[in-house]
CSV table of C-alpha atoms in Angstrom, one decimal:
chain,number,residue,atom,x,y,z
A,1,UNK,CA,181.9,156.0,-168.1
A,2,UNK,CA,180.1,157.8,-165.4
A,3,UNK,CA,176.8,158.4,-165.9
A,4,UNK,CA,174.4,160.7,-163.9
A,5,UNK,CA,170.9,160.5,-163.9
A,6,UNK,CA,168.6,162.9,-162.1
A,7,UNK,CA,164.2,161.9,-162.1
A,8,UNK,CA,161.9,163.6,-162.1
A,9,UNK,CA,163.3,165.9,-165.1
A,10,UNK,CA,160.6,168.5,-163.9
A,11,UNK,CA,158.3,169.2,-161.0
A,12,UNK,CA,155.8,171.2,-160.0
A,13,UNK,CA,154.4,171.2,-156.2
A,14,UNK,CA,152.1,173.6,-154.3
A,15,UNK,CA,153.8,175.6,-151.3
A,16,UNK,CA,154.5,173.8,-147.8
A,17,UNK,CA,155.0,170.3,-149.4
A,18,UNK,CA,157.8,168.5,-148.9
A,19,UNK,CA,159.7,167.0,-151.5
A,20,UNK,CA,162.2,164.6,-152.8
A,21,UNK,CA,164.5,164.6,-155.5
A,22,UNK,CA,166.7,161.8,-156.4
A,23,UNK,CA,170.0,161.7,-158.4
A,24,UNK,CA,171.3,158.2,-158.9
A,25,UNK,CA,175.2,157.4,-161.1
A,26,UNK,CA,176.3,154.2,-162.6
A,27,UNK,CA,179.9,154.1,-161.1
A,28,UNK,CA,179.9,154.0,-157.3
A,29,UNK,CA,183.8,154.4,-157.3
A,30,UNK,CA,183.0,158.1,-156.0
A,31,UNK,CA,185.1,160.9,-153.8
A,32,UNK,CA,182.1,162.8,-153.1
A,33,UNK,CA,178.6,164.3,-154.5
A,34,UNK,CA,177.4,167.7,-154.5
A,35,UNK,CA,173.9,169.1,-155.3
A,36,UNK,CA,173.8,172.5,-156.9
A,37,UNK,CA,170.9,175.2,-157.6
A,38,UNK,CA,170.7,177.1,-160.6
A,39,UNK,CA,168.5,180.6,-161.3
A,40,UNK,CA,167.1,181.0,-164.9
A,41,UNK,CA,170.2,182.4,-166.8
A,42,UNK,CA,172.5,182.4,-164.2
A,43,UNK,CA,175.3,180.2,-162.7
A,44,UNK,CA,175.2,177.3,-159.8
A,45,UNK,CA,175.3,178.1,-156.5
A,46,UNK,CA,176.9,174.8,-154.4
A,47,UNK,CA,173.9,173.6,-151.9
A,48,UNK,CA,175.8,170.6,-149.7
A,49,UNK,CA,178.5,168.4,-150.4
A,50,UNK,CA,178.7,164.8,-148.7
A,51,UNK,CA,182.1,163.0,-149.2
A,52,UNK,CA,181.8,159.6,-150.1
A,53,UNK,CA,182.3,158.0,-146.2
A,54,UNK,CA,179.0,160.0,-145.5
A,55,UNK,CA,175.8,159.4,-145.3
A,56,UNK,CA,173.8,162.7,-145.5
A,57,UNK,CA,174.3,166.6,-144.7
A,58,UNK,CA,172.0,169.1,-144.0
A,59,UNK,CA,171.1,173.2,-144.6
A,60,UNK,CA,168.3,174.4,-143.0
A,61,UNK,CA,165.2,173.0,-144.9
A,62,UNK,CA,167.6,170.8,-147.3
A,63,UNK,CA,169.2,167.5,-146.4
A,64,UNK,CA,170.9,165.5,-149.3
A,65,UNK,CA,171.7,161.6,-148.4
A,66,UNK,CA,174.0,159.2,-150.1
A,67,UNK,CA,174.1,155.6,-150.2
A,68,UNK,CA,177.1,155.0,-152.4
A,69,UNK,CA,177.0,151.4,-152.9
A,70,UNK,CA,173.5,151.5,-155.0
A,71,UNK,CA,174.7,154.7,-156.5
A,72,UNK,CA,171.8,157.0,-155.1
A,73,UNK,CA,171.5,160.1,-153.6
A,74,UNK,CA,168.1,162.6,-152.4
A,75,UNK,CA,167.4,166.0,-151.9
A,76,UNK,CA,164.8,166.4,-149.7
A,77,UNK,CA,163.6,169.8,-149.1
A,78,UNK,CA,161.2,170.5,-146.3
A,79,UNK,CA,157.9,173.0,-146.1
A,80,UNK,CA,159.0,174.4,-149.7
A,81,UNK,CA,158.4,177.6,-150.7
A,82,UNK,CA,158.1,179.6,-153.9
A,83,UNK,CA,161.9,181.0,-153.8
A,84,UNK,CA,162.5,177.4,-153.7
A,85,UNK,CA,161.6,177.7,-157.6
A,86,UNK,CA,164.9,176.7,-159.7
A,87,UNK,CA,167.2,173.9,-161.5
A,88,UNK,CA,168.7,171.5,-159.1
A,89,UNK,CA,171.4,169.7,-160.1
A,90,UNK,CA,174.0,166.9,-158.7
A,91,UNK,CA,177.3,165.9,-159.5
A,92,UNK,CA,179.6,163.2,-158.7
A,93,UNK,CA,183.4,163.7,-158.2
A,94,UNK,CA,185.0,160.4,-159.3
A,95,UNK,CA,187.2,158.5,-156.8
A,96,UNK,CA,190.6,159.6,-159.2
A,97,UNK,CA,190.6,162.9,-160.8
A,98,UNK,CA,190.1,166.2,-160.6
A,99,UNK,CA,186.6,166.1,-162.9
A,100,UNK,CA,182.6,166.1,-161.9
A,101,UNK,CA,180.3,164.4,-163.9
A,102,UNK,CA,176.6,166.6,-164.0
A,103,UNK,CA,173.4,165.2,-164.1
A,104,UNK,CA,170.7,167.1,-166.4
A,105,UNK,CA,169.2,168.4,-163.6
A,106,UNK,CA,165.4,168.7,-162.0
A,107,UNK,CA,163.5,171.8,-162.7
A,108,UNK,CA,161.5,172.6,-159.5
A,109,UNK,CA,158.5,175.2,-159.6
A,110,UNK,CA,156.9,175.5,-156.1
A,111,UNK,CA,153.4,177.3,-156.8
A,112,UNK,CA,152.4,179.6,-154.4
B,1,UNK,CA,182.5,184.2,-149.4
B,2,UNK,CA,184.0,183.1,-152.8
B,3,UNK,CA,183.8,185.4,-155.7
B,4,UNK,CA,184.2,183.6,-159.1
B,5,UNK,CA,183.7,187.0,-161.9
B,6,UNK,CA,183.4,186.2,-165.4
B,7,UNK,CA,184.4,189.2,-167.5
B,8,UNK,CA,181.2,189.4,-169.3
B,9,UNK,CA,177.4,188.8,-169.2
B,10,UNK,CA,176.2,188.3,-172.7
B,11,UNK,CA,178.8,188.3,-175.7
B,12,UNK,CA,177.9,188.4,-179.7
B,13,UNK,CA,180.5,187.6,-182.3
B,14,UNK,CA,180.8,186.7,-185.8
B,15,UNK,CA,181.6,183.1,-187.0
B,16,UNK,CA,185.6,183.3,-187.5
B,17,UNK,CA,186.2,185.8,-184.8
B,18,UNK,CA,188.8,184.8,-181.9
B,19,UNK,CA,187.3,185.1,-178.7
B,20,UNK,CA,188.7,185.4,-175.3
B,21,UNK,CA,186.4,184.6,-172.3
B,22,UNK,CA,188.0,185.5,-168.9
B,23,UNK,CA,187.5,184.6,-165.4
B,24,UNK,CA,188.9,185.7,-162.3
B,25,UNK,CA,188.7,184.2,-158.1
B,26,UNK,CA,189.6,185.5,-155.6
B,27,UNK,CA,190.3,182.7,-153.2
B,28,UNK,CA,193.5,181.5,-154.0
B,29,UNK,CA,191.9,178.4,-155.6
B,30,UNK,CA,194.1,176.0,-157.4
B,31,UNK,CA,191.6,174.2,-159.6
B,32,UNK,CA,189.9,175.8,-161.8
B,33,UNK,CA,187.3,174.6,-164.6
B,34,UNK,CA,185.6,175.6,-167.8
B,35,UNK,CA,181.9,174.1,-168.6
B,36,UNK,CA,179.8,174.8,-171.8
B,37,UNK,CA,175.8,174.0,-170.5
B,38,UNK,CA,173.7,173.6,-173.3
B,39,UNK,CA,169.9,172.9,-172.8
B,40,UNK,CA,169.4,168.5,-172.8
B,41,UNK,CA,173.0,168.3,-172.7
B,42,UNK,CA,173.7,169.5,-169.2
B,43,UNK,CA,176.8,170.8,-168.3
B,44,UNK,CA,179.8,169.6,-170.2
B,45,UNK,CA,184.0,169.8,-169.2
B,46,UNK,CA,185.9,171.4,-171.5
B,47,UNK,CA,189.3,172.4,-169.6
B,48,UNK,CA,190.5,172.5,-166.7
B,49,UNK,CA,193.7,173.5,-164.9
B,50,UNK,CA,195.2,172.2,-161.2
B,51,UNK,CA,197.8,174.7,-161.3
B,52,UNK,CA,199.4,177.7,-162.9
B,53,UNK,CA,200.8,177.1,-166.6
B,54,UNK,CA,199.1,173.5,-165.9
B,55,UNK,CA,195.9,172.6,-168.0
B,56,UNK,CA,194.2,169.3,-168.9
B,57,UNK,CA,191.2,168.6,-171.4
B,58,UNK,CA,187.9,168.0,-170.5
B,59,UNK,CA,185.2,165.8,-172.2
B,60,UNK,CA,185.1,168.3,-175.3
B,61,UNK,CA,187.9,171.0,-176.0
B,62,UNK,CA,187.7,170.6,-179.6
B,63,UNK,CA,187.8,174.0,-180.9
B,64,UNK,CA,188.6,175.5,-177.5
B,65,UNK,CA,192.3,176.5,-176.3
B,66,UNK,CA,192.8,178.0,-172.3
B,67,UNK,CA,195.1,180.1,-170.3
B,68,UNK,CA,196.5,180.1,-167.2
B,69,UNK,CA,199.4,182.6,-167.0
B,70,UNK,CA,198.2,183.2,-163.2
B,71,UNK,CA,196.8,181.3,-160.4
B,72,UNK,CA,193.3,183.6,-160.0
B,73,UNK,CA,193.2,183.9,-163.6
B,74,UNK,CA,192.0,181.5,-166.2
B,75,UNK,CA,190.8,182.3,-169.6
B,76,UNK,CA,189.3,180.0,-172.2
B,77,UNK,CA,189.9,180.9,-176.3
B,78,UNK,CA,188.0,180.2,-179.1
B,79,UNK,CA,190.5,180.0,-181.7
B,80,UNK,CA,188.3,180.6,-184.9
B,81,UNK,CA,184.3,181.2,-183.6
B,82,UNK,CA,181.5,178.9,-185.0
B,83,UNK,CA,178.1,179.1,-184.8
B,84,UNK,CA,178.0,175.4,-183.0
B,85,UNK,CA,179.7,177.3,-180.1
B,86,UNK,CA,176.5,179.0,-178.9
B,87,UNK,CA,176.5,178.4,-175.7
B,88,UNK,CA,176.4,179.3,-171.9
B,89,UNK,CA,179.9,179.0,-170.8
B,90,UNK,CA,180.3,178.7,-166.7
B,91,UNK,CA,183.4,178.9,-165.0
B,92,UNK,CA,184.2,177.1,-161.9
B,93,UNK,CA,186.9,177.0,-159.2
B,94,UNK,CA,187.7,174.8,-156.6
B,95,UNK,CA,190.1,174.3,-153.1
B,96,UNK,CA,192.6,171.2,-153.5
B,97,UNK,CA,192.9,171.1,-149.3
B,98,UNK,CA,194.8,168.3,-147.1
B,99,UNK,CA,193.6,165.8,-150.4
B,100,UNK,CA,190.2,166.6,-150.2
B,101,UNK,CA,188.6,167.8,-153.2
B,102,UNK,CA,186.4,171.1,-151.7
B,103,UNK,CA,183.0,172.3,-152.9
B,104,UNK,CA,183.2,173.8,-156.7
B,105,UNK,CA,182.2,177.7,-156.9
B,106,UNK,CA,180.8,178.7,-160.0
B,107,UNK,CA,180.6,182.6,-161.9
B,108,UNK,CA,177.5,183.7,-163.4
B,109,UNK,CA,178.1,182.5,-166.5
B,110,UNK,CA,178.8,183.7,-170.2
B,111,UNK,CA,176.2,183.5,-172.4
B,112,UNK,CA,177.8,183.6,-176.2
B,113,UNK,CA,176.0,183.9,-179.3
B,114,UNK,CA,178.0,183.1,-182.3
B,115,UNK,CA,176.6,184.6,-185.8
């Protein structure tokens, strides 16, 4: 059974810091991995999707990497801003099937 | 941009009521999903559908049913609402294109309270 773990559960940093959020999964037979952002009381917004054959994806100040063999992904946020404060979730799609398995998320607070 | 619309932002229902949660997407996506999100438990898949009139159980289907009569609309039904179904319900959709699963897009969520 695929399990997805995100560390840390919560993170508080001063504005301007570069930071890394971690996601690990137990079964390396994945099709892709997706990072999401969720603001309080809202739905999820897709940030980056990495196919299993890819090593990383970038969008603006965000960079996500994938090491499929070791079951790990990281989301790097450069020059963090208060507007980045949110919960960040990763989800893996299994190699066979249509389901995503989500981690519990990392709550990020960027202090001004 | 893809738009996934959930009909209600907040709902309050009584135990035993039949509850309908509606979700509509405007990008001709094949796949649609219903999740519930609870503190400490994360997102859990209730049901999903990969085509009109097709449905598959997710991880926690008990107490729920779904309907997909049209491609753009996916309904979640609580046959007899119970207090343990108080939760945030999230609808999502995605495209299956040329053997690739594309990004998942979510609605804003429905916070359901069952009293």
